[in-house]
PDB file of C-alpha atoms and ligand atoms in Angstrom:
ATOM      1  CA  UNK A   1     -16.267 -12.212 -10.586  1.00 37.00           C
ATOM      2  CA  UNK A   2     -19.068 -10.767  -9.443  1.00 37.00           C
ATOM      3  CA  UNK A   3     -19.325  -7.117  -7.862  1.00 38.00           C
ATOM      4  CA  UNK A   4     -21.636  -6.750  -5.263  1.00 38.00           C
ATOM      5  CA  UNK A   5     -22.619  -3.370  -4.246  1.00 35.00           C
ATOM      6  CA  UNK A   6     -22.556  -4.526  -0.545  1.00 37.00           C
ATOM      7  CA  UNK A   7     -19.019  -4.317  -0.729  1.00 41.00           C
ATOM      8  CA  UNK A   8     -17.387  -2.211   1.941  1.00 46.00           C
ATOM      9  CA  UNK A   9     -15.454  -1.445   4.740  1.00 44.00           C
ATOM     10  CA  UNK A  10     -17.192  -4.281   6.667  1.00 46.00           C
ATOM     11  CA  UNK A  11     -15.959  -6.788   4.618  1.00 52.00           C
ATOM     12  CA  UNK A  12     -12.172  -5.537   6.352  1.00 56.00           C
ATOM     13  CA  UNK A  13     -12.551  -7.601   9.017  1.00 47.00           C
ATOM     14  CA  UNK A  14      -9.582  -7.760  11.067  1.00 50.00           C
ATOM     15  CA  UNK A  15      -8.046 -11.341  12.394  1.00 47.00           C
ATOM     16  CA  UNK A  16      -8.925 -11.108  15.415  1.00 45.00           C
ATOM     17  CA  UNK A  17     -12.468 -10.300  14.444  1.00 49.00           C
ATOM     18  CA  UNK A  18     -13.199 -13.591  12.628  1.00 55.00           C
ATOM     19  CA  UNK A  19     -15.506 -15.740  14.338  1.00 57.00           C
ATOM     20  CA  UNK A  20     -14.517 -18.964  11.761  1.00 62.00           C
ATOM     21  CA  UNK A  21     -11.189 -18.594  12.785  1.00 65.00           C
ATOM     22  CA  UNK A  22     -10.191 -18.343   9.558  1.00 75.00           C
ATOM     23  CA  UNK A  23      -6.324 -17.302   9.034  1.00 85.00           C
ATOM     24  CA  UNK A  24      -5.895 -14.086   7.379  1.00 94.00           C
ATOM     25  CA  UNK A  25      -2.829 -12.124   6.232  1.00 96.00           C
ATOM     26  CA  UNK A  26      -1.937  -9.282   8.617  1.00 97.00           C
ATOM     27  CA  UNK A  27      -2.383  -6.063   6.461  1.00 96.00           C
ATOM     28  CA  UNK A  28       0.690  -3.797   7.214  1.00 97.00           C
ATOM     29  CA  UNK A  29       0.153  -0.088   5.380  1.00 95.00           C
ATOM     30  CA  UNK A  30       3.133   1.888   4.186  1.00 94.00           C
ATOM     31  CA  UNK A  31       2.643   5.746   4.588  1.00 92.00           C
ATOM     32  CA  UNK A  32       3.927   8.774   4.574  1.00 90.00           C
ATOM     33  CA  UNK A  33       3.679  12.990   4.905  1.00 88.00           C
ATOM     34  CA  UNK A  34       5.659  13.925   2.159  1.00 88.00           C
ATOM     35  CA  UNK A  35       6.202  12.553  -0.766  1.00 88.00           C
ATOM     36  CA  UNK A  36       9.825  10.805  -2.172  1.00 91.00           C
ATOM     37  CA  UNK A  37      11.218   9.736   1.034  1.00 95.00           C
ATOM     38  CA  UNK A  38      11.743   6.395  -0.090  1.00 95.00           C
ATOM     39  CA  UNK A  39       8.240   4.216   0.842  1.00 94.00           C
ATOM     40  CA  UNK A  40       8.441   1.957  -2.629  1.00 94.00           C
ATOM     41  CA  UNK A  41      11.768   1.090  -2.968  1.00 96.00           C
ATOM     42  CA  UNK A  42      11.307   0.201   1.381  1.00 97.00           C
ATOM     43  CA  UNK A  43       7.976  -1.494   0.885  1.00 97.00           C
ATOM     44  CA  UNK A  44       9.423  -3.557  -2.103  1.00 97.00           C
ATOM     45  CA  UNK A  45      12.525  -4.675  -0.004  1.00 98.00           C
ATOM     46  CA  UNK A  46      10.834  -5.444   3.264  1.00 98.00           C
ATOM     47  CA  UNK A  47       8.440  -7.522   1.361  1.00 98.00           C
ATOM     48  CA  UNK A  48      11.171  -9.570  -0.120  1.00 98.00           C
ATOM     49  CA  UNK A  49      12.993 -10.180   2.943  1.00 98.00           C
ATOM     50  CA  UNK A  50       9.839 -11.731   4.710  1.00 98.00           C
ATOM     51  CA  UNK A  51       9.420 -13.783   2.034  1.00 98.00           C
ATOM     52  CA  UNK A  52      12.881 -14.570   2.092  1.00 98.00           C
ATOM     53  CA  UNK A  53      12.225 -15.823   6.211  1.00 97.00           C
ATOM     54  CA  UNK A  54       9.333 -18.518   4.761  1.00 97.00           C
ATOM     55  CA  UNK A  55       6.413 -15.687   4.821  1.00 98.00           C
ATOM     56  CA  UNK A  56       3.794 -15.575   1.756  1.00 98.00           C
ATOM     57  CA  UNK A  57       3.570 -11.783   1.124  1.00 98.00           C
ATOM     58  CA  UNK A  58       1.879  -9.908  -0.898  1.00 97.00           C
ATOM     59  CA  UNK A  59       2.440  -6.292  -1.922  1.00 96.00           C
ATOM     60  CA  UNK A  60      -0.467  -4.281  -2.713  1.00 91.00           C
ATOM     61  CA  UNK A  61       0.785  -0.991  -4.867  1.00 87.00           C
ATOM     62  CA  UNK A  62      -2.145   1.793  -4.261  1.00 81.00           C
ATOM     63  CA  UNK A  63      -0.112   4.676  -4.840  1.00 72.00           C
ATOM     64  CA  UNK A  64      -2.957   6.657  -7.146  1.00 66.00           C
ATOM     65  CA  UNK A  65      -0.248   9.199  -8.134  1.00 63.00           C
ATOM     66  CA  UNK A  66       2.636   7.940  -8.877  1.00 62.00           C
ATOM     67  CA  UNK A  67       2.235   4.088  -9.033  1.00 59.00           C
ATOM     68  CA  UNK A  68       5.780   2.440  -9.201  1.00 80.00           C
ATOM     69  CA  UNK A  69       6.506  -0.886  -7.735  1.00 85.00           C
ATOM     70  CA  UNK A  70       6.428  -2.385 -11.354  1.00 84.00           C
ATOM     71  CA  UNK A  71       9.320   0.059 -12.648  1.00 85.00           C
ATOM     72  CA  UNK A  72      11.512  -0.422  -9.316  1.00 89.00           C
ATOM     73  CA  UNK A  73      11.251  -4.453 -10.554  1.00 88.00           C
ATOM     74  CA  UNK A  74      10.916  -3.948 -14.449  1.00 87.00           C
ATOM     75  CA  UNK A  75       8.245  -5.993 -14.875  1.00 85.00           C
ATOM     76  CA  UNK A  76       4.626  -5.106 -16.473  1.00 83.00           C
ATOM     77  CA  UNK A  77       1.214  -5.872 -15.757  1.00 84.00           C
ATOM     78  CA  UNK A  78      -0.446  -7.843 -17.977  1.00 85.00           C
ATOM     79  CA  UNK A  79      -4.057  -6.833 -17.201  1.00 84.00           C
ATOM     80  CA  UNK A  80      -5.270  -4.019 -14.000  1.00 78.00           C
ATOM     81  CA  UNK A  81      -7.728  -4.210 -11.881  1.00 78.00           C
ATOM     82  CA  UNK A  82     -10.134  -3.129 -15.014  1.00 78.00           C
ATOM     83  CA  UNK A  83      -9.716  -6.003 -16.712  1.00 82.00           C
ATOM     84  CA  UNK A  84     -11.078  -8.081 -13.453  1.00 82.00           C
ATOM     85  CA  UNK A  85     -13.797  -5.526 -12.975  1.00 79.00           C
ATOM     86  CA  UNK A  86     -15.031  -6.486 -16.409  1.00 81.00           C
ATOM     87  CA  UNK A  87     -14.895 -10.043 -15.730  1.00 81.00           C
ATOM     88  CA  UNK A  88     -12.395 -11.277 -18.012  1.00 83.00           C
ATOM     89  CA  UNK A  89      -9.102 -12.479 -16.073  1.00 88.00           C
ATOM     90  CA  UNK A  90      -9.451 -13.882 -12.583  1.00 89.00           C
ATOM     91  CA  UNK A  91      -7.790 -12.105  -9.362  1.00 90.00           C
ATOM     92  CA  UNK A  92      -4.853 -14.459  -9.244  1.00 92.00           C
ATOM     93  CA  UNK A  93      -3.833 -13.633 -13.039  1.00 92.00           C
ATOM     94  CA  UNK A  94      -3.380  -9.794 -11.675  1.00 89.00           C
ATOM     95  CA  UNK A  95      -0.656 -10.656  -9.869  1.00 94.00           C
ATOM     96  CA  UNK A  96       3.133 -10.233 -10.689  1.00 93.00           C
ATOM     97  CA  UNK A  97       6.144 -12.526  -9.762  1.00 95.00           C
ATOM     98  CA  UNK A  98       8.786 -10.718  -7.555  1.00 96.00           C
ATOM     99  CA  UNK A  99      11.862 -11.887  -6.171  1.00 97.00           C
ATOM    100  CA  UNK A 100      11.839 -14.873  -4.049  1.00 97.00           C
ATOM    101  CA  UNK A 101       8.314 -15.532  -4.174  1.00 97.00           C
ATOM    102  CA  UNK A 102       7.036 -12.411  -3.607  1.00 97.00           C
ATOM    103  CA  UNK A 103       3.489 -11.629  -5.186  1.00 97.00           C
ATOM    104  CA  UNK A 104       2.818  -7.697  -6.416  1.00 94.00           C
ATOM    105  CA  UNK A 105      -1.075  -6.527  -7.082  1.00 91.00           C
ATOM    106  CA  UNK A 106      -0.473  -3.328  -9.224  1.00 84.00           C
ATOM    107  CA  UNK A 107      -3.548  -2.193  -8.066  1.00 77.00           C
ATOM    108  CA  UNK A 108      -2.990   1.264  -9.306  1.00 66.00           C
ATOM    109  CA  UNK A 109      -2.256   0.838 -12.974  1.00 56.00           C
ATOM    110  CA  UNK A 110      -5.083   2.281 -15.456  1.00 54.00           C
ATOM    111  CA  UNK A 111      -5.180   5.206 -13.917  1.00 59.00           C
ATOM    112  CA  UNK A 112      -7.972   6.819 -15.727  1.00 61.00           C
ATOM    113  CA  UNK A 113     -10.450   3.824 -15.057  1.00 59.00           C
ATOM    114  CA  UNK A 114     -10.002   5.656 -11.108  1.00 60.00           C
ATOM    115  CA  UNK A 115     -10.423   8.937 -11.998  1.00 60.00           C
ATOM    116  CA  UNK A 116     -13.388   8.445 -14.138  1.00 64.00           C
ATOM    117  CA  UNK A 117     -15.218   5.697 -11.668  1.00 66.00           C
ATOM    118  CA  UNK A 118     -13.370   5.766  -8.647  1.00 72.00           C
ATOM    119  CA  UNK A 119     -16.032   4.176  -6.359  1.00 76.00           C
ATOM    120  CA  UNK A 120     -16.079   1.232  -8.731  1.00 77.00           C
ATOM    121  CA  UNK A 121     -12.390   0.815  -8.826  1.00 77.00           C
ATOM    122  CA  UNK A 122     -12.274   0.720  -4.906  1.00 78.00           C
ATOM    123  CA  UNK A 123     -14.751  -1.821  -4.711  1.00 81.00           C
ATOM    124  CA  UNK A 124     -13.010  -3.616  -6.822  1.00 82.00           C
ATOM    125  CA  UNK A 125     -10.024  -3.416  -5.388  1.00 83.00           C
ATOM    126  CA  UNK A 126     -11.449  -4.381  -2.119  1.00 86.00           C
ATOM    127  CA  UNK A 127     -12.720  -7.445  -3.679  1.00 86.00           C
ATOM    128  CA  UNK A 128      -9.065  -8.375  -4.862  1.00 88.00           C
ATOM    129  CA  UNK A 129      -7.901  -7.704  -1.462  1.00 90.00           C
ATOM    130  CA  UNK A 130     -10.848 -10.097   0.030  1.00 91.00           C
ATOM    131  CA  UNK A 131     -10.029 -13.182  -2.363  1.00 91.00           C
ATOM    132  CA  UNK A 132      -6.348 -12.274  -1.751  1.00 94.00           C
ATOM    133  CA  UNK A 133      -5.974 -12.008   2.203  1.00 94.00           C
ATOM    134  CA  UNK A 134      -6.937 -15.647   2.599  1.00 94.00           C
ATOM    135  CA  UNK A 135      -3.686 -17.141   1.364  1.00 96.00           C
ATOM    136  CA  UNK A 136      -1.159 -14.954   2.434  1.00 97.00           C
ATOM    137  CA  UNK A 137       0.367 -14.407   5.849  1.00 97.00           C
ATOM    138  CA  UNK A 138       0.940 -11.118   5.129  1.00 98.00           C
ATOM    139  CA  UNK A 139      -0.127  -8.106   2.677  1.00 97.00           C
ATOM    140  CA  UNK A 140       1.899  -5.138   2.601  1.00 97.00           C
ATOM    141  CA  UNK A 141       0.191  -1.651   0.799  1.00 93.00           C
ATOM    142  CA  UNK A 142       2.033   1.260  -0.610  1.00 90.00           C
ATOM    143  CA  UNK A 143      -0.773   4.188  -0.084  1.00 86.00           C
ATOM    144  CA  UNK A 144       1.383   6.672  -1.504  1.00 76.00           C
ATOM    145  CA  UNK A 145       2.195  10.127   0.493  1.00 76.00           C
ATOM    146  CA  UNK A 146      -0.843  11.237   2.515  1.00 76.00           C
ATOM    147  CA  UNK A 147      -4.179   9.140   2.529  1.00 70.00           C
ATOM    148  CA  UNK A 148      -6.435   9.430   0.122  1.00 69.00           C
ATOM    149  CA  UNK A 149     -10.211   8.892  -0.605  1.00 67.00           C
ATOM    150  CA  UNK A 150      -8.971   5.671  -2.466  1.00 68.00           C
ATOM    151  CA  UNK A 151      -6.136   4.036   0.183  1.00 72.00           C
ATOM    152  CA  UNK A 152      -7.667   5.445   3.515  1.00 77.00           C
ATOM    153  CA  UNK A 153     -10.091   2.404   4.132  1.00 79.00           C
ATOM    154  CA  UNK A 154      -6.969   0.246   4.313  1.00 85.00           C
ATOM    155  CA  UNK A 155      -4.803   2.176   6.608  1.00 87.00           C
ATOM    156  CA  UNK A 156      -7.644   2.629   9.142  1.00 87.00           C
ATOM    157  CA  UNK A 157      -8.061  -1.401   8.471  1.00 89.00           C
ATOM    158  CA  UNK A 158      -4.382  -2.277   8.730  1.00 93.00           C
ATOM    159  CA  UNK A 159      -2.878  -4.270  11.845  1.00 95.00           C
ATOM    160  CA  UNK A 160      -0.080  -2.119  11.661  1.00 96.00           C
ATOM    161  CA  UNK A 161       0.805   1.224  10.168  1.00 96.00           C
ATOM    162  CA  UNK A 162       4.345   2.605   9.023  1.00 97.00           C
ATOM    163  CA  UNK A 163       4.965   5.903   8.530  1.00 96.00           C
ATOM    164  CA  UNK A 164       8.197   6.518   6.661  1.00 96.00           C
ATOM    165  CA  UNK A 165      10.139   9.577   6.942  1.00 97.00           C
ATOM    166  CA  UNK A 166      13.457  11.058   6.350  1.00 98.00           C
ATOM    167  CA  UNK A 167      16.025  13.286   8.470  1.00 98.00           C
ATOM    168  CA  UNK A 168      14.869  16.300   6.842  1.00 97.00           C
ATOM    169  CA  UNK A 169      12.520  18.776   8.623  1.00 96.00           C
ATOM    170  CA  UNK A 170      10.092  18.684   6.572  1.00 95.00           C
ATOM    171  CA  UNK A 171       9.635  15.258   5.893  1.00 95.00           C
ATOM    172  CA  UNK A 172       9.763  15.062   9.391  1.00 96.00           C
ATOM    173  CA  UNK A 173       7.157  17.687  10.388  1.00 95.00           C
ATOM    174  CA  UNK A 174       5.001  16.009   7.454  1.00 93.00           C
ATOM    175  CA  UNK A 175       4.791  12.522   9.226  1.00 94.00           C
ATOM    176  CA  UNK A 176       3.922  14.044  12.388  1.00 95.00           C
ATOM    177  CA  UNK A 177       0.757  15.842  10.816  1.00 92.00           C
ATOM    178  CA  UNK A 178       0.115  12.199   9.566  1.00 91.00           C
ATOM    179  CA  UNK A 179       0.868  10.714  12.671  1.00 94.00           C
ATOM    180  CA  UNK A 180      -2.266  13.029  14.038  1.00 93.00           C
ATOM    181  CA  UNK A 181      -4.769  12.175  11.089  1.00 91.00           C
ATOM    182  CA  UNK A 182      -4.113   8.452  11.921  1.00 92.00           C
ATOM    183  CA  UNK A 183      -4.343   9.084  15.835  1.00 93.00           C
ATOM    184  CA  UNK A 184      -7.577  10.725  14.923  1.00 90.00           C
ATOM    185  CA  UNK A 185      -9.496   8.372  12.157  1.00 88.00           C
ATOM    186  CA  UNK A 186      -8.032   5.183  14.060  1.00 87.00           C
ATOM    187  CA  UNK A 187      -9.313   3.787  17.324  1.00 82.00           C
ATOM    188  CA  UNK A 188      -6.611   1.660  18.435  1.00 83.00           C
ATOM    189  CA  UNK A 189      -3.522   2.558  15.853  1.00 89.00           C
ATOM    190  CA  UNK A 190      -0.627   0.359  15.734  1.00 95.00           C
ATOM    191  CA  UNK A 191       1.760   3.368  14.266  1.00 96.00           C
ATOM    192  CA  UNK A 192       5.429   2.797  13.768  1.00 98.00           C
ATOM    193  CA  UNK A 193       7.817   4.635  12.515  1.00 98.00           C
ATOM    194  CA  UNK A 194      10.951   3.729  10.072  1.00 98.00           C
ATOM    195  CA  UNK A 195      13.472   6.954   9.559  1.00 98.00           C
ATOM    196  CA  UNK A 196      15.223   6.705   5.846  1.00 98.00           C
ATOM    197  CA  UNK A 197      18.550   7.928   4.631  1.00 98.00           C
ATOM    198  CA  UNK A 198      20.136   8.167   7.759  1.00 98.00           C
ATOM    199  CA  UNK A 199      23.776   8.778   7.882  1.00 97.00           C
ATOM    200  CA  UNK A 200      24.321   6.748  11.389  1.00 96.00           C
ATOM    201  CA  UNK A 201      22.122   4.802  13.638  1.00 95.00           C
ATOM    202  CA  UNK A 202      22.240   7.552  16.113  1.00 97.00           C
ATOM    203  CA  UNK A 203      20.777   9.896  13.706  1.00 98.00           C
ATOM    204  CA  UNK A 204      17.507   7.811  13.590  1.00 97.00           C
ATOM    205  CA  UNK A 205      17.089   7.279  16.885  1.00 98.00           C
ATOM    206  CA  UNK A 206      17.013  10.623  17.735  1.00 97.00           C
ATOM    207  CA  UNK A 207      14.649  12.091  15.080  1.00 98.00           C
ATOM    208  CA  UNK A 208      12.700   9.082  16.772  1.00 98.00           C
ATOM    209  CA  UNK A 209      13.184  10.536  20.208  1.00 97.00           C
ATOM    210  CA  UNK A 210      11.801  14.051  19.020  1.00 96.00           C
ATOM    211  CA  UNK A 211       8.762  12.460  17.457  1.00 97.00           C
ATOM    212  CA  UNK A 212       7.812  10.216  20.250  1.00 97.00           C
ATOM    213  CA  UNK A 213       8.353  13.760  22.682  1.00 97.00           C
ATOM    214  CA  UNK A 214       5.632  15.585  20.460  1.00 96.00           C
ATOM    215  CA  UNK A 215       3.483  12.851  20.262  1.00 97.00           C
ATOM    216  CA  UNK A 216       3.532  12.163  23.760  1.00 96.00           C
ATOM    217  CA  UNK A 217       3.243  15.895  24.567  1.00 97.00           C
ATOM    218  CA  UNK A 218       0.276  17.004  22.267  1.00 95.00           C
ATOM    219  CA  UNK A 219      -1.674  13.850  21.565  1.00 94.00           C
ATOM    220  CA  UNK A 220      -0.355  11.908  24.447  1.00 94.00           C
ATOM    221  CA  UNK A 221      -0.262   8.582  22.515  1.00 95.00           C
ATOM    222  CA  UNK A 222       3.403   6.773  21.540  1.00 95.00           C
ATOM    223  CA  UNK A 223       4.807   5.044  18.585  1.00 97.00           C
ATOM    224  CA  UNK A 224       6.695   2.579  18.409  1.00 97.00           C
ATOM    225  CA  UNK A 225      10.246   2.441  16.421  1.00 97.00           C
ATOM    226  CA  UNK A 226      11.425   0.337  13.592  1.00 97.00           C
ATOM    227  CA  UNK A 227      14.299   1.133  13.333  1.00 97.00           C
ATOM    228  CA  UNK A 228      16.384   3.043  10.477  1.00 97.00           C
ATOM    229  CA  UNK A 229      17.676   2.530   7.086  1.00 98.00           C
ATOM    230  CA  UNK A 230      21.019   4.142   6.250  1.00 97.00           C
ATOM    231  CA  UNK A 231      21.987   6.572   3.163  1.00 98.00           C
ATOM    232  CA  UNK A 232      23.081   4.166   0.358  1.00 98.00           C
ATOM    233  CA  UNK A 233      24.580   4.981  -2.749  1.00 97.00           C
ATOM    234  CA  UNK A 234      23.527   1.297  -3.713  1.00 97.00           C
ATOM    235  CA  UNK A 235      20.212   1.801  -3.487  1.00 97.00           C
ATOM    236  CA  UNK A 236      20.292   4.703  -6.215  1.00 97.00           C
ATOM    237  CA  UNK A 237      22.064   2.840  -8.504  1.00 96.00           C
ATOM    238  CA  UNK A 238      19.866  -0.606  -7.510  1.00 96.00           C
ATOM    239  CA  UNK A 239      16.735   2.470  -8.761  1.00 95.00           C
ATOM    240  CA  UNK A 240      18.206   2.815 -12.392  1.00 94.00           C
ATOM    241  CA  UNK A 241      19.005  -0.945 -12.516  1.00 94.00           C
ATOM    242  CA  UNK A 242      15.410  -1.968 -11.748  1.00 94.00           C
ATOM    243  CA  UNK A 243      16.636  -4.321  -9.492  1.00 95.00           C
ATOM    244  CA  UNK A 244      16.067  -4.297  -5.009  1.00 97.00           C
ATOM    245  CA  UNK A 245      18.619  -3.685  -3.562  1.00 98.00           C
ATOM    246  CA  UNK A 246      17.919  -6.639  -1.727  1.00 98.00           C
ATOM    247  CA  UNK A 247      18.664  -8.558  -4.368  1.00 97.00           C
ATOM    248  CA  UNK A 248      21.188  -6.786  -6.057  1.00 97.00           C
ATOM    249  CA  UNK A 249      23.539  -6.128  -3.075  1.00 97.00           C
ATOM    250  CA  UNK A 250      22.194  -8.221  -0.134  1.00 97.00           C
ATOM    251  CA  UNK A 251      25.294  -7.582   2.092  1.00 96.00           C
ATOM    252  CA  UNK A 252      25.091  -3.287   1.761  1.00 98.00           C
ATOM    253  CA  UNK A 253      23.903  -1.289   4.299  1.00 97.00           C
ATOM    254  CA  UNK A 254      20.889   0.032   3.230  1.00 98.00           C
ATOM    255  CA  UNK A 255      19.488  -3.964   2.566  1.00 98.00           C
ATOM    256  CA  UNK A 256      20.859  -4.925   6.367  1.00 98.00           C
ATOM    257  CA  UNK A 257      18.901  -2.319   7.531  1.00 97.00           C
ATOM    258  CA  UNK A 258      15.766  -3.567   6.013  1.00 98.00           C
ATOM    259  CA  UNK A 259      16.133  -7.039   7.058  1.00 98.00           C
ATOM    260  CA  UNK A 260      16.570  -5.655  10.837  1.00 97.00           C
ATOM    261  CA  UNK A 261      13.188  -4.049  10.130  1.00 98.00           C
ATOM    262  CA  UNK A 262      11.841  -7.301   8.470  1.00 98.00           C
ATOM    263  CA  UNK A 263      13.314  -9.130  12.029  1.00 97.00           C
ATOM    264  CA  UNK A 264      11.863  -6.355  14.311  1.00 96.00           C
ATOM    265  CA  UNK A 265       8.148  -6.992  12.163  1.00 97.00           C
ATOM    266  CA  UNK A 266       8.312 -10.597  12.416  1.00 97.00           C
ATOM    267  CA  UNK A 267       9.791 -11.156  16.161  1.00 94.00           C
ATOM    268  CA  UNK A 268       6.841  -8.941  17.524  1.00 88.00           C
ATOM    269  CA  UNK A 269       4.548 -10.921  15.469  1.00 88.00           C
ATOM    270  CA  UNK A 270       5.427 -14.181  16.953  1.00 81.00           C
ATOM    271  CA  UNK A 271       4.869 -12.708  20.428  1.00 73.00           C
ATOM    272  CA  UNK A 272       0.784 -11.701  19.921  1.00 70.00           C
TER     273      UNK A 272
HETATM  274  N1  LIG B   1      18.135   4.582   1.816  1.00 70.60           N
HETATM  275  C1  LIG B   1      18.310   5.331   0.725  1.00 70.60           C
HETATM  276  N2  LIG B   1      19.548   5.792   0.391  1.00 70.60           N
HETATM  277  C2  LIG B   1      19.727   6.568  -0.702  1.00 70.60           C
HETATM  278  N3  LIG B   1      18.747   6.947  -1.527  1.00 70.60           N
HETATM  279  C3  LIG B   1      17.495   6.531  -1.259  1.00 70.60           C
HETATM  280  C4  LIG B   1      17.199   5.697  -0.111  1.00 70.60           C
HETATM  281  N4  LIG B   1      15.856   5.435  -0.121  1.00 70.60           N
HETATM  282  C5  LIG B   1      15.354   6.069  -1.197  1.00 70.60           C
HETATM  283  N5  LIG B   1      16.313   6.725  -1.886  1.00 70.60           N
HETATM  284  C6  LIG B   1      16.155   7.556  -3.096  1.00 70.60           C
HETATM  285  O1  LIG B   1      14.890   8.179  -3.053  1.00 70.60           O
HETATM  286  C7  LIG B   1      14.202   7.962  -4.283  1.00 70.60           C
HETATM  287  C8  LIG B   1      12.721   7.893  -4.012  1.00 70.60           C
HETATM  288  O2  LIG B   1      12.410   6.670  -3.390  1.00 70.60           O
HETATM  289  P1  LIG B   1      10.957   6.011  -3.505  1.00 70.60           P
HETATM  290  O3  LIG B   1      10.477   6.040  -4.901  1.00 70.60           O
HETATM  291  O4  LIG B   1      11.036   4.698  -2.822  1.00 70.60           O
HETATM  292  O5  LIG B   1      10.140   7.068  -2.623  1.00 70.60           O
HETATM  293  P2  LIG B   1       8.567   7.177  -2.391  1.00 70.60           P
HETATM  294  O6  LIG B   1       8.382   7.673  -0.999  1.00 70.60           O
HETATM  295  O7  LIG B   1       7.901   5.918  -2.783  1.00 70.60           O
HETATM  296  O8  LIG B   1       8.180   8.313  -3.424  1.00 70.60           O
HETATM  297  P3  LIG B   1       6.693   8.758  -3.891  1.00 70.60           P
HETATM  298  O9  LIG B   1       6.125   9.534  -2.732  1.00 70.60           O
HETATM  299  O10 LIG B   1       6.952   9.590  -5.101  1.00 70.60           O
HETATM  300  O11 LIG B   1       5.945   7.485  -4.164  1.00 70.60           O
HETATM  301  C9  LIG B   1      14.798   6.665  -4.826  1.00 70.60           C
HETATM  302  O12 LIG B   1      14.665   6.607  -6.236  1.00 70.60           O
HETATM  303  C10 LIG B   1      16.231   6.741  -4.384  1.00 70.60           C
HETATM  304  O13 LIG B   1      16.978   7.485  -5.326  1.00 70.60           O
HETATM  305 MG1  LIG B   2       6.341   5.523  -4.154  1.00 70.60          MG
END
């Protein structure tokens, strides 16, 4: 494959930007303030139950400090985005089988290769993401906590942002200082928030309720809710497994939660 130095944000264009009409997948990013609040093992799960409801996904892992979609499935990569940037593997033989025909880009792996030639790695991984988006209906991306130099031309690019966040305070205050960054560097932001390790429904619509309040108050803007996903001891145990939860326990709380997410995602889809 060849790299061409023209290679940039242009190249994002979004769906409904493309004059050949030309279906692309919608890009859906996967953020949050602080760190450990559960965005892989979510991002992982939501991709498998769209796939599970007939959608070609594919899961992009850019997390550039703690890449770990591969571990949470205990599979690993063959070759990294090096190997394509030296022109010896094609895009396709990057990616990784997941559950029920889910597709994972480690896109992260070789970690040095970013930190010694970062600009050529992005491009690269741009390229990837160019080939990729024209077979998929949809491509999820685990940026990791924050946005970095590396992730933030896809979260300004995606069709939708989610910001995950927890019941704790500071996870909480976290996602709102995210929620402003993205308000600021985004024109039109699609920003929606999903509230982890809640102990009852109730809980995350209120923390929901408090965010929208600020956000309405100091930026006057609005996000939209997801919807929650519930404590689950499951899910910990699903973690040391290597296994989703989705697959491992399909019926616990934590996975019914996600596929009300996945449901939310795809009914407002079929509405545009
Ligand atoms: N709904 C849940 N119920 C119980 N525990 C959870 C839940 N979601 C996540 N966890 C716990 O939180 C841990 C961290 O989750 P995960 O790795 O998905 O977070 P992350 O936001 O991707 O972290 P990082 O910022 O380091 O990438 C999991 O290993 C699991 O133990
Ligand atoms: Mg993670």
């Amino acid at each position: 494959m060849e790299f061409n130095q023209s290679i940039s944000l242009q190249n994002f264009a979004k769906n409904a930007k493309n004059k050949n009409k030309e279906k692309f997948a919608k890009l859906i990013s996967i953020t949050s303030g602080k760190g450990g609040v559960g965005k892989s093992n979510f991002i992982l799960n939501l991709g498998i139950a769209m796939s599970i409801r007939g959608k070609k996904v594919l899961l992009i892992d850019a997390d550039m400090n703690l890449s770990n979609i591969d571990i949470l499935l205990g599979v690993y990569p063959k070759y990294t985005l090096t190997n394509l940037m030296d022109d010896l593997i094609e895009v396709e033989d990057l990616l990784l089988d997941g559950p029920k025909g889910l597709k994972i880009l480690p896109a992260s792996s070789g970690n040095l290769e970013v930190l010694t030639n970062s600009k050529r790695y992005q491009r690269a991984l741009i390229q990837a993401y160019n080939d990729l988006r024209k077979k998929f209906d949809y491509i999820l991306i685990d940026t990791g906590a924050g946005i970095s130099d590396y992730s933030v031309d896809f979260v300004v690019n995606s069709d939708k942002v989610i910001i995950i966040t927890t019941p704790e305070p500071t996870a909480i205050t976290d996602a709102y200082a995210m929620i402003k960054i993205l308000f600021y560097r985004i024109s039109h932001p699609d920003i929606n928030l999903v509230i982890n390790m809640v102990q009852t429904e109730e809980e995350g619509k209120n923390i929901f309720n408090k965010v929208n309040l600020i956000v309405q108050h100091f930026l006057n803007k609005k996000v939209n809710y997801l919807g929650n996903i519930m404590f689950d001891h499951y899910l910990q145990e699903a973690v040391k497994e290597q296994v989703p939860i989705l697959v491992k326990r399909p019926r616990s709380k934590s996975s019914a939660s996600i596929h009300n997410v996945a449901m939310m995602i795809l009914k407002g889809d079929k509405k545009e």
